[in-house]
Coordinates of C-alpha atoms and ligand atoms in Angstrom, one line a residue:
M22 CA -70.6 -87.5 -166.7
S23 CA -70.9 -83.8 -167.4
A24 CA -69.8 -81.8 -170.4
F25 CA -67.0 -80.7 -168.1
L26 CA -64.3 -83.0 -169.5
G27 CA -65.5 -82.5 -173.1
M28 CA -67.7 -85.5 -172.9
P29 CA -71.4 -85.1 -173.8
S30 CA -73.7 -84.8 -170.8
H31 CA -76.1 -87.7 -170.2
R32 CA -78.6 -85.5 -168.5
P33 CA -81.9 -84.8 -170.3
L34 CA -82.1 -81.5 -172.1
V35 CA -84.8 -79.0 -171.5
I36 CA -85.4 -76.3 -174.2
L37 CA -86.9 -73.1 -172.8
L38 CA -88.5 -70.7 -175.3
Y39 CA -89.4 -67.0 -174.7
P40 CA -91.3 -65.9 -177.9
K41 CA -90.9 -62.4 -179.2
V42 CA -93.1 -59.6 -177.8
D43 CA -94.1 -57.2 -180.4
H44 CA -93.3 -53.8 -179.0
E45 CA -94.9 -50.5 -179.6
K46 CA -93.2 -48.7 -182.5
D47 CA -89.5 -48.0 -181.5
Y48 CA -89.9 -49.7 -178.1
V49 CA -86.5 -50.2 -176.7
Y50 CA -86.9 -52.0 -173.5
F51 CA -87.0 -55.7 -173.8
W52 CA -85.1 -57.4 -171.2
M53 CA -83.8 -60.7 -169.8
P54 CA -86.5 -63.3 -169.7
F55 CA -86.7 -63.9 -165.9
S56 CA -89.8 -66.1 -166.6
L57 CA -87.4 -68.7 -167.9
L58 CA -84.3 -68.0 -165.8
T59 CA -86.5 -68.8 -162.7
L60 CA -87.4 -72.2 -164.3
A61 CA -83.9 -73.0 -165.4
K62 CA -82.5 -72.4 -161.9
P63 CA -84.1 -75.4 -160.0
L64 CA -83.6 -77.7 -163.0
L65 CA -79.9 -77.0 -163.0
D66 CA -79.4 -76.7 -159.2
E67 CA -81.1 -80.0 -158.6
G68 CA -79.2 -81.6 -161.4
L69 CA -82.4 -82.7 -163.2
A70 CA -81.5 -81.5 -166.7
D71 CA -79.3 -79.4 -168.8
V72 CA -81.0 -76.3 -170.1
V73 CA -80.8 -74.2 -173.3
L74 CA -82.8 -71.0 -173.7
F75 CA -84.0 -69.3 -176.8
D76 CA -85.1 -65.7 -176.6
G77 CA -87.3 -64.6 -179.6
N78 CA -86.6 -61.0 -178.7
Q79 CA -83.0 -61.5 -179.6
A80 CA -83.1 -64.0 -182.5
N81 CA -85.4 -64.7 -185.4
D82 CA -87.2 -67.7 -186.8
A83 CA -84.2 -68.9 -188.9
A84 CA -82.1 -68.9 -185.7
W85 CA -84.8 -71.0 -184.0
S86 CA -84.6 -73.5 -186.9
D87 CA -80.8 -73.8 -186.4
F88 CA -81.4 -74.0 -182.6
L89 CA -83.7 -77.0 -183.2
D90 CA -81.2 -78.6 -185.5
E91 CA -78.7 -78.4 -182.7
H92 CA -80.8 -79.4 -179.7
L93 CA -84.1 -81.1 -180.5
D94 CA -82.7 -84.6 -180.7
R95 CA -81.6 -84.5 -177.0
A96 CA -84.6 -82.6 -175.6
V97 CA -87.2 -84.1 -173.2
C98 CA -89.5 -81.2 -173.5
I99 CA -89.9 -77.6 -174.8
G100 CA -91.1 -75.2 -172.2
V101 CA -92.8 -72.0 -173.6
S102 CA -93.6 -68.8 -171.7
I103 CA -96.5 -66.7 -172.8
M104 CA -98.2 -63.5 -171.6
T105 CA -101.4 -62.1 -172.9
G106 CA -101.0 -59.4 -175.6
G107 CA -98.0 -58.0 -177.4
G108 CA -98.5 -60.7 -180.0
Q109 CA -96.4 -63.2 -178.0
I110 CA -98.9 -66.0 -178.3
G111 CA -98.9 -65.8 -182.1
H112 CA -95.1 -66.0 -182.1
A113 CA -95.2 -68.9 -179.7
L114 CA -97.5 -70.9 -181.9
D115 CA -95.4 -70.2 -185.0
L116 CA -92.2 -71.4 -183.3
V117 CA -93.9 -74.4 -181.8
R118 CA -95.4 -75.4 -185.1
M119 CA -91.8 -75.3 -186.6
A120 CA -90.7 -77.7 -183.8
K121 CA -93.7 -80.0 -184.2
E122 CA -93.1 -80.4 -187.9
R123 CA -89.8 -82.2 -187.1
P124 CA -89.7 -85.9 -186.3
G125 CA -89.4 -86.8 -182.7
C126 CA -90.5 -83.4 -181.3
P127 CA -90.8 -83.9 -177.5
P128 CA -93.8 -82.7 -175.5
V129 CA -94.4 -79.0 -175.6
V130 CA -95.5 -77.4 -172.3
F131 CA -96.8 -73.9 -171.9
G132 CA -96.7 -71.7 -168.8
G133 CA -96.6 -68.0 -167.9
P134 CA -99.0 -65.2 -167.2
H135 CA -101.5 -66.1 -169.9
V136 CA -101.6 -69.7 -168.9
N137 CA -102.0 -68.7 -165.2
V138 CA -105.4 -67.2 -166.1
L139 CA -106.5 -69.2 -169.1
G140 CA -104.9 -72.6 -168.5
E141 CA -107.7 -74.7 -169.9
Q142 CA -108.2 -72.7 -173.0
T143 CA -104.4 -72.9 -173.7
A144 CA -104.3 -76.6 -173.0
A145 CA -107.1 -77.2 -175.5
H146 CA -104.9 -76.0 -178.4
E147 CA -103.7 -78.7 -180.8
L148 CA -100.0 -77.6 -180.6
V149 CA -100.0 -77.7 -176.8
D150 CA -99.3 -81.0 -175.0
A151 CA -99.6 -79.6 -171.5
V152 CA -99.8 -76.4 -169.5
L153 CA -98.4 -75.8 -166.1
V154 CA -100.5 -73.2 -164.2
G155 CA -98.7 -71.1 -161.5
P156 CA -95.1 -70.6 -160.6
G157 CA -92.8 -72.7 -162.7
Q158 CA -90.2 -73.1 -159.9
N159 CA -92.6 -75.6 -158.4
S160 CA -94.0 -77.3 -161.4
M161 CA -91.2 -77.5 -164.0
P162 CA -88.9 -79.8 -161.9
A163 CA -91.8 -82.1 -161.2
F164 CA -92.8 -82.2 -164.9
V165 CA -89.2 -82.9 -166.1
T166 CA -88.9 -85.6 -163.4
A167 CA -92.1 -87.2 -164.6
L168 CA -90.8 -87.2 -168.2
T169 CA -87.4 -88.7 -167.4
N170 CA -88.9 -91.3 -165.0
N171 CA -91.8 -92.0 -167.2
T172 CA -94.3 -91.5 -164.5
A173 CA -97.8 -90.0 -164.6
W174 CA -98.2 -86.4 -165.5
E175 CA -101.2 -86.1 -163.2
D176 CA -98.9 -85.8 -160.1
V177 CA -97.4 -82.6 -161.5
P178 CA -98.7 -79.5 -159.7
G179 CA -100.6 -77.1 -161.9
L180 CA -100.8 -79.5 -164.8
I181 CA -103.6 -79.4 -167.3
S182 CA -103.3 -81.8 -170.3
K183 CA -105.4 -83.6 -172.8
R184 CA -106.0 -87.3 -172.8
R185 CA -108.4 -88.9 -175.2
G186 CA -110.3 -85.6 -175.6
E187 CA -110.6 -85.0 -171.9
L188 CA -108.6 -82.5 -169.8
V189 CA -106.5 -84.1 -167.1
R190 CA -105.5 -82.1 -164.1
G191 CA -102.6 -82.3 -161.5
P192 CA -102.8 -81.0 -157.9
V193 CA -103.0 -77.3 -157.2
N194 CA -99.8 -75.4 -157.6
P195 CA -99.8 -72.8 -154.8
P196 CA -99.0 -69.2 -155.8
R197 CA -96.1 -68.7 -153.6
T198 CA -92.9 -69.0 -155.6
G199 CA -89.9 -69.7 -153.4
I200 CA -86.5 -69.8 -155.1
M201 CA -85.2 -66.6 -156.5
G202 CA -81.8 -65.0 -157.2
Q203 CA -78.4 -66.2 -158.4
Y204 CA -79.9 -67.1 -161.7
P205 CA -78.0 -69.1 -164.3
W206 CA -76.8 -66.0 -166.2
H207 CA -74.6 -68.2 -168.5
L208 CA -77.8 -69.2 -170.4
L209 CA -78.0 -65.7 -171.9
D210 CA -75.6 -63.4 -173.7
I211 CA -76.0 -60.7 -171.0
E212 CA -74.2 -58.0 -172.9
R213 CA -77.1 -58.0 -175.4
Y214 CA -79.5 -57.0 -172.6
V215 CA -77.6 -54.1 -171.2
R216 CA -79.4 -50.8 -172.0
D217 CA -78.4 -47.2 -171.9
D218 CA -81.4 -46.0 -169.9
P219 CA -81.5 -42.2 -169.5
T220 CA -83.6 -42.5 -166.3
V221 CA -81.1 -44.9 -164.7
A222 CA -77.6 -45.3 -166.0
P223 CA -75.7 -46.0 -169.3
R224 CA -75.2 -49.7 -168.5
T225 CA -78.5 -50.8 -167.0
L226 CA -79.8 -54.3 -166.7
N227 CA -83.3 -55.5 -165.5
Y228 CA -83.8 -57.6 -162.4
I229 CA -86.7 -59.3 -160.6
S230 CA -86.4 -59.7 -156.9
S231 CA -90.0 -60.6 -155.9
Q232 CA -93.2 -62.1 -157.3
G233 CA -96.7 -61.3 -156.4
C234 CA -98.3 -58.2 -154.9
V235 CA -100.4 -57.4 -151.8
Y236 CA -102.6 -54.7 -153.3
K237 CA -106.0 -55.2 -154.9
C238 CA -106.0 -53.1 -158.1
Q239 CA -109.0 -54.5 -159.9
F240 CA -107.5 -54.4 -163.4
C241 CA -104.2 -56.1 -162.5
Y242 CA -103.1 -59.6 -163.4
E243 CA -101.1 -59.9 -160.2
L244 CA -104.4 -60.7 -158.4
T245 CA -103.8 -64.3 -159.6
Y246 CA -101.0 -64.5 -157.0
Q247 CA -103.9 -64.2 -154.4
R248 CA -101.8 -61.6 -152.5
K249 CA -99.1 -64.3 -151.8
Y250 CA -95.9 -62.4 -152.0
S251 CA -92.4 -64.0 -152.3
A252 CA -89.2 -61.9 -152.2
M253 CA -85.5 -62.3 -151.9
A254 CA -84.1 -61.1 -148.6
A255 CA -82.2 -57.8 -148.7
D256 CA -78.7 -59.2 -148.1
G257 CA -79.0 -61.8 -150.8
L258 CA -80.3 -59.2 -153.2
V259 CA -77.5 -56.7 -152.5
A260 CA -74.9 -59.5 -153.0
D261 CA -76.5 -60.7 -156.2
I262 CA -76.6 -57.1 -157.6
D263 CA -73.1 -56.5 -156.6
D264 CA -72.0 -59.8 -158.3
L265 CA -73.9 -58.9 -161.5
A266 CA -72.5 -55.4 -161.6
R267 CA -68.9 -56.6 -161.2
R268 CA -69.3 -59.4 -163.7
F269 CA -70.9 -57.4 -166.4
G270 CA -69.6 -53.9 -165.7
L271 CA -73.1 -52.5 -164.9
N272 CA -73.9 -49.2 -163.3
G273 CA -77.7 -49.4 -163.3
I274 CA -80.4 -51.9 -162.2
K275 CA -84.0 -51.6 -163.2
F276 CA -86.3 -53.7 -161.0
Y277 CA -89.3 -55.0 -162.8
D278 CA -91.0 -56.5 -159.7
A279 CA -94.8 -55.9 -159.6
D280 CA -94.2 -53.7 -156.5
W281 CA -90.6 -53.7 -155.3
F282 CA -91.5 -52.0 -152.0
V283 CA -94.1 -54.4 -150.6
N284 CA -91.8 -55.3 -147.7
L285 CA -90.6 -51.9 -146.4
K286 CA -88.0 -53.4 -144.1
R287 CA -86.5 -55.3 -147.0
A288 CA -86.5 -52.1 -149.1
A289 CA -84.8 -50.1 -146.4
A290 CA -82.3 -52.8 -145.7
F291 CA -81.5 -53.0 -149.4
C292 CA -80.8 -49.3 -149.5
E293 CA -78.6 -49.5 -146.4
G294 CA -76.8 -52.5 -147.9
V295 CA -76.0 -50.6 -151.1
I296 CA -74.8 -47.6 -149.2
E297 CA -72.7 -49.6 -146.7
G298 CA -71.3 -51.9 -149.4
G299 CA -70.3 -48.9 -151.5
L300 CA -72.1 -50.2 -154.6
D301 CA -71.7 -47.7 -157.4
I302 CA -75.1 -48.2 -159.0
R303 CA -78.2 -46.3 -159.8
W304 CA -81.5 -48.1 -159.7
A305 CA -85.1 -47.8 -160.5
A306 CA -88.2 -49.7 -159.2
S307 CA -91.9 -49.8 -159.0
I308 CA -93.8 -48.5 -155.9
N309 CA -97.4 -48.2 -154.7
P310 CA -98.4 -44.8 -153.2
N311 CA -99.5 -46.7 -150.1
D312 CA -95.9 -48.0 -149.5
I313 CA -94.8 -44.4 -149.0
L314 CA -97.7 -43.7 -146.6
K315 CA -97.0 -46.9 -144.7
A316 CA -93.3 -46.0 -144.4
R317 CA -94.1 -42.6 -142.9
R318 CA -96.4 -44.3 -140.4
A319 CA -93.7 -46.8 -139.5
G320 CA -91.0 -44.0 -139.2
I321 CA -88.9 -45.4 -142.0
P322 CA -87.1 -42.6 -143.9
L323 CA -87.8 -44.5 -147.1
L324 CA -87.4 -41.8 -149.8
K325 CA -84.2 -40.5 -148.1
L326 CA -82.7 -44.0 -148.2
V327 CA -83.8 -44.5 -151.8
A328 CA -82.1 -41.3 -152.9
A329 CA -79.0 -41.9 -150.9
S330 CA -78.5 -45.4 -152.3
G331 CA -78.7 -44.3 -156.0
G332 CA -82.5 -44.8 -156.5
S333 CA -83.1 -42.5 -159.5
R334 CA -86.6 -43.3 -160.6
L335 CA -89.8 -44.6 -159.0
L336 CA -92.6 -46.0 -161.3
M337 CA -96.0 -45.6 -159.7
G338 CA -99.4 -46.7 -161.1
V339 CA -101.6 -43.8 -160.2
E340 CA -104.4 -44.9 -162.5
S341 CA -106.8 -42.0 -162.0
G342 CA -107.2 -38.5 -160.7
N343 CA -110.8 -39.1 -159.6
D344 CA -111.6 -40.2 -156.1
R345 CA -114.7 -42.3 -157.1
V346 CA -112.7 -44.2 -159.8
L347 CA -109.7 -44.7 -157.4
R348 CA -112.0 -45.9 -154.6
D349 CA -114.8 -47.8 -156.3
V350 CA -113.4 -48.9 -159.7
V351 CA -109.7 -49.5 -159.1
K352 CA -109.7 -50.1 -155.3
K353 CA -106.4 -48.2 -155.2
E354 CA -106.9 -47.6 -151.5
V355 CA -105.5 -44.0 -151.8
T356 CA -107.0 -40.6 -152.6
R357 CA -106.0 -38.0 -155.2
A358 CA -104.8 -35.7 -152.4
Q359 CA -102.6 -38.5 -151.0
I360 CA -101.2 -39.2 -154.5
L361 CA -100.2 -35.5 -154.9
D362 CA -98.7 -35.6 -151.5
V363 CA -96.4 -38.6 -152.1
A364 CA -95.5 -37.4 -155.6
R365 CA -94.4 -34.1 -154.1
D366 CA -92.3 -36.0 -151.6
I367 CA -90.7 -38.0 -154.3
A368 CA -89.8 -34.9 -156.3
E369 CA -88.4 -33.2 -153.1
H370 CA -86.0 -36.0 -152.7
G371 CA -84.7 -35.4 -156.2
V372 CA -86.1 -38.7 -157.5
L373 CA -87.7 -38.9 -160.9
G374 CA -91.4 -39.9 -160.5
S375 CA -92.8 -41.9 -163.4
Y376 CA -96.6 -42.0 -163.2
T377 CA -98.9 -44.2 -165.2
F378 CA -102.6 -43.7 -165.7
I379 CA -105.5 -45.6 -167.2
V380 CA -108.4 -44.1 -169.1
G381 CA -111.5 -45.8 -170.4
F382 CA -112.6 -47.9 -167.4
P383 CA -116.0 -49.4 -167.8
G384 CA -118.6 -46.8 -166.7
E385 CA -116.0 -44.0 -166.3
S386 CA -117.5 -40.6 -167.2
D387 CA -115.8 -37.8 -169.3
A388 CA -115.6 -35.6 -166.2
E389 CA -113.8 -38.3 -164.3
V390 CA -111.3 -38.7 -167.2
D391 CA -110.8 -34.9 -167.1
D392 CA -109.9 -35.2 -163.5
T393 CA -107.1 -37.6 -164.5
Y394 CA -105.7 -35.2 -167.1
G395 CA -106.0 -32.4 -164.5
L396 CA -103.9 -34.5 -162.0
I397 CA -101.3 -35.1 -164.8
E398 CA -101.0 -31.3 -165.2
E399 CA -100.5 -30.8 -161.5
L400 CA -97.9 -33.6 -161.3
R401 CA -95.9 -32.2 -164.2
A402 CA -95.4 -28.9 -162.3
F403 CA -93.1 -30.7 -159.9
D404 CA -89.3 -30.6 -160.3
P405 CA -87.8 -32.9 -161.5
T406 CA -90.6 -33.0 -164.0
P407 CA -92.2 -36.4 -163.7
E408 CA -92.8 -38.8 -166.6
T409 CA -96.5 -39.4 -167.3
R410 CA -97.9 -42.3 -169.3
V411 CA -101.5 -42.8 -170.1
H412 CA -102.7 -46.3 -171.0
L413 CA -106.1 -47.3 -172.4
F414 CA -108.0 -49.6 -170.1
A415 CA -107.3 -53.2 -171.2
P416 CA -109.4 -56.0 -169.9
Y417 CA -107.1 -58.7 -168.6
P418 CA -108.6 -62.2 -168.2
G419 CA -108.9 -63.2 -164.6
T420 CA -109.3 -59.7 -163.2
P421 CA -112.5 -58.3 -161.7
L422 CA -112.7 -55.5 -164.2
Y423 CA -112.5 -58.0 -167.1
D424 CA -115.9 -59.3 -166.0
D425 CA -117.2 -55.7 -165.8
A426 CA -115.8 -55.0 -169.3
V427 CA -117.5 -58.1 -170.7
R428 CA -120.8 -57.0 -169.2
A429 CA -120.3 -53.5 -170.7
G430 CA -119.9 -55.0 -174.2
F431 CA -116.2 -56.1 -174.6
E432 CA -116.0 -59.3 -176.6
P433 CA -113.0 -61.4 -175.5
P434 CA -111.2 -63.8 -177.8
S435 CA -112.4 -67.3 -177.1
T436 CA -109.4 -69.5 -178.2
L437 CA -105.6 -69.4 -178.0
D438 CA -105.5 -68.7 -181.7
C439 CA -107.8 -65.7 -181.3
W440 CA -105.6 -64.3 -178.5
S441 CA -102.6 -64.6 -180.8
H442 CA -102.8 -61.1 -182.3
F443 CA -104.5 -59.4 -179.4
D444 CA -102.8 -56.0 -178.9
Y445 CA -103.5 -53.9 -175.9
Y446 CA -102.1 -50.8 -177.5
D447 CA -105.1 -50.6 -179.7
S448 CA -108.3 -49.8 -178.0
Q449 CA -110.1 -53.1 -177.4
T450 CA -113.2 -51.8 -175.8
P451 CA -116.2 -50.5 -177.8
W452 CA -116.8 -47.5 -175.5
T453 CA -113.3 -46.0 -176.1
S454 CA -113.4 -43.3 -178.8
D455 CA -110.6 -42.3 -181.2
E456 CA -110.4 -39.0 -179.3
T457 CA -109.8 -40.9 -176.1
V458 CA -106.9 -42.7 -177.7
R459 CA -105.4 -39.6 -179.2
R460 CA -105.6 -37.7 -175.9
A461 CA -103.9 -40.6 -174.1
R462 CA -101.0 -40.7 -176.5
A463 CA -100.5 -37.0 -176.3
A464 CA -100.3 -37.1 -172.5
T465 CA -97.6 -39.8 -172.6
Q466 CA -94.4 -38.0 -171.9
M467 CA -91.3 -40.1 -171.1
R468 CA -87.7 -39.0 -170.5
L469 CA -86.2 -40.9 -173.4
R470 CA -84.3 -40.1 -176.4
P471 CA -86.6 -39.0 -179.3
Q472 CA -88.8 -41.7 -180.8
E473 CA -88.3 -44.1 -178.0
V474 CA -91.0 -45.3 -175.7
G475 CA -90.5 -47.5 -172.7
T476 CA -91.7 -48.5 -169.3
Ligands
LIG530 C1 -90.5 -57.4 -168.4 C2 -92.0 -57.4 -168.7 C3 -92.3 -57.1 -170.0 C4 -91.3 -56.9 -171.1 C5 -91.2 -58.2 -172.0 C6 -90.4 -59.3 -171.4 C7 -88.9 -59.1 -171.7 N1 -88.2 -60.1 -171.3 O1 -88.5 -58.2 -172.3 C8 -91.9 -55.8 -171.9 C9 -91.6 -54.5 -171.3 C10 -91.6 -55.7 -173.4 C11 -93.4 -56.1 -171.7 C12 -94.4 -55.8 -172.5 C13 -95.7 -56.0 -172.2 N2 -96.2 -56.6 -171.2 CO1 -95.1 -57.3 -169.7 N3 -94.2 -57.5 -168.2 C14 -93.0 -57.6 -167.8 C15 -92.9 -57.8 -166.3 C16 -92.7 -56.4 -165.7 C17 -91.8 -58.7 -165.8 C18 -91.8 -60.1 -166.4 C19 -91.0 -61.0 -165.6 O2 -89.8 -61.2 -165.9 N4 -91.6 -61.5 -164.4 C20 -90.9 -62.4 -163.5 C21 -91.2 -63.8 -163.8 C22 -90.4 -64.7 -162.9 O3 -92.6 -64.0 -163.6 P1 -93.5 -64.7 -164.7 O4 -93.1 -64.2 -166.1 O5 -94.9 -64.6 -164.3 O6 -93.1 -66.2 -164.6 C23 -93.5 -67.1 -163.6 C24 -94.8 -67.8 -163.9 O7 -95.7 -67.1 -164.7 C25 -94.3 -69.1 -164.5 N5 -93.9 -69.2 -165.9 C26 -93.6 -68.3 -166.8 N6 -93.2 -68.8 -168.0 C27 -93.4 -70.1 -167.8 C28 -93.1 -71.2 -168.7 C29 -93.3 -72.5 -168.3 C30 -93.1 -73.6 -169.3 C31 -93.8 -72.8 -167.0 C32 -94.0 -74.2 -166.6 C33 -94.0 -71.7 -166.1 C34 -93.8 -70.4 -166.5 O8 -93.2 -69.4 -163.7 C35 -92.5 -68.2 -163.5 C36 -91.8 -68.3 -162.2 O9 -92.7 -68.3 -161.1 C37 -94.3 -58.4 -165.9 C38 -94.8 -58.0 -164.5 C39 -94.1 -58.9 -163.5 N7 -93.5 -58.3 -162.5 O10 -94.1 -60.1 -163.6 C40 -95.2 -57.8 -167.0 C41 -96.3 -58.6 -167.6 C42 -95.8 -60.0 -167.8 N8 -96.6 -57.9 -168.8 C43 -97.8 -57.9 -169.1 C44 -98.3 -57.4 -170.3 C45 -99.8 -57.5 -170.5 C46 -97.5 -56.7 -171.2 C47 -98.0 -56.1 -172.5 C48 -98.5 -57.2 -173.5 C49 -99.1 -55.1 -172.4 C50 -98.7 -53.9 -171.6 N9 -99.4 -52.8 -171.7 O11 -97.7 -53.8 -170.8 C51 -96.7 -55.5 -173.1 C52 -96.6 -55.6 -174.6 C53 -95.8 -54.5 -175.2 C54 -96.3 -53.9 -176.4 N10 -97.3 -54.3 -177.1 O12 -95.6 -52.9 -176.7 C55 -98.6 -58.6 -168.0 C56 -99.1 -60.0 -168.4 C57 -100.6 -60.2 -168.0 C58 -101.1 -61.4 -168.6 N11 -102.3 -61.7 -168.3 O13 -100.5 -62.1 -169.4 C59 -97.7 -58.5 -166.8 C60 -97.9 -59.7 -165.8 C61 -97.8 -57.2 -166.1 C62 -99.2 -57.0 -165.4 N12 -99.2 -57.1 -164.1 O14 -100.2 -56.8 -166.0 N13 -93.5 -56.8 -170.5

């Protein structure tokens, strides 16, 4: 019996928790937690559980306490999503502690980007009953089934758990993700996530249409997907965006895929679908410079289609203006000259380019950093004037440059508690000077209202 006739549901309840991310000062862009929507979808679609979702970016600790009063009795587990940095791990542990202090708290399972690279270390924490490494679309339904059927956790893909002081492991959870789109929007109060984004549109919502990336940037977490890329097909994506826009009165979509343009045929078909379907939206997405070069070689008029379908902003990780750093350190597979060429092309199509850079790579010389600032100057001469944002190199666990950073003297946190307050916006590497930090901040110029900073 469902809650449909006013009767209580007899399905088990899964609590999903997205702990708060501490933003930079005045950061405005927190968005719908797709990490959890993607987990909720198969649980609901397969009728395995009812789901309630708590977003710590929208509600405080007191609200979590009320939420536990209301739901904890019925819950079979609490699923928590964590990424490294932004203080999210600290907030996760605080909220889980509050739950664990209550009688009858069900198992707490952690997943998400941090777990995907530091699963064992996370599982070792006293407040963590299990972690599920890899895409949760695969593992969460199996975990909930094991809980409700009272069967062994060891069969759950990606599982790491403690038993009598030892870590127990499930089978490998492959990095390809599968199910995406038509998310259970009713779990969120969507209106609270709509943003007036000056680079997109007054009523903009975020969206994720793919997972994984095919490039090899040596600092990037996406390498954990082992270049296995999963994406929604263009027609389903257009339909889902159309449905969202109608339901919630949206006129902007900001795609937060790692690289929205990996599949160029899909990208082109999406643009055509938006044009043919007469969707009145503006949209923004991330792109790798190589995507534009590949589209040219394939004869796909990519930027023309982007502009014609309402694409207003392209976010591109440029990383460096120095060819040695691009080639040997980042493995960006593109030269400075090619970057200037594609950026000019973007501007000529009337699309806002938003370029991000990284300074402070291990072994990077001052002259190489100067090349990056020189490139920023050149890019800012284009019309429309691009946004530029300079990040400090941050060593992310699981990436090749993390190991280089450790060899160069970076001392990583060694426990989940130590990661709790790790903040990538402060310099974390001993070779990065205050002057490097100051210069990076000064070169960050975004097209936002005063005092706002976003991505
Ligand atoms: C949106 C976003 C944000 C938002 C916050 C989230 C929000 N809701 O508002 C904002 C913009 C605030 C943000 C901030 C930061 N972010 Co961010 N962010 C993203 C982004 C672009 C999308 C996240 C998303 O929805 N992904 C889609 C979902 C489906 O993927 P997922 O989260 O990985 O979830 C899957 C699995 O991990 C797993 N899973 C996730 N949770 C759980 C939970 C359970 C229980 C289980 C079983 C499984 C599971 O299953 C999911 C489905 O497959 C990702 C990049 C990306 N495209 O993923 C980066 C990313 C998550 N961010 C990252 C980082 C590091 C940050 C920062 C901490 C640092 C920075 N410089 O950007 C900042 C902090 C800001 C600050 N200090 O000011 C990294 C995390 C790397 C890591 N090792 O943890 C990512 C992966 C970007 C990257 N490639 O480096 N971020």
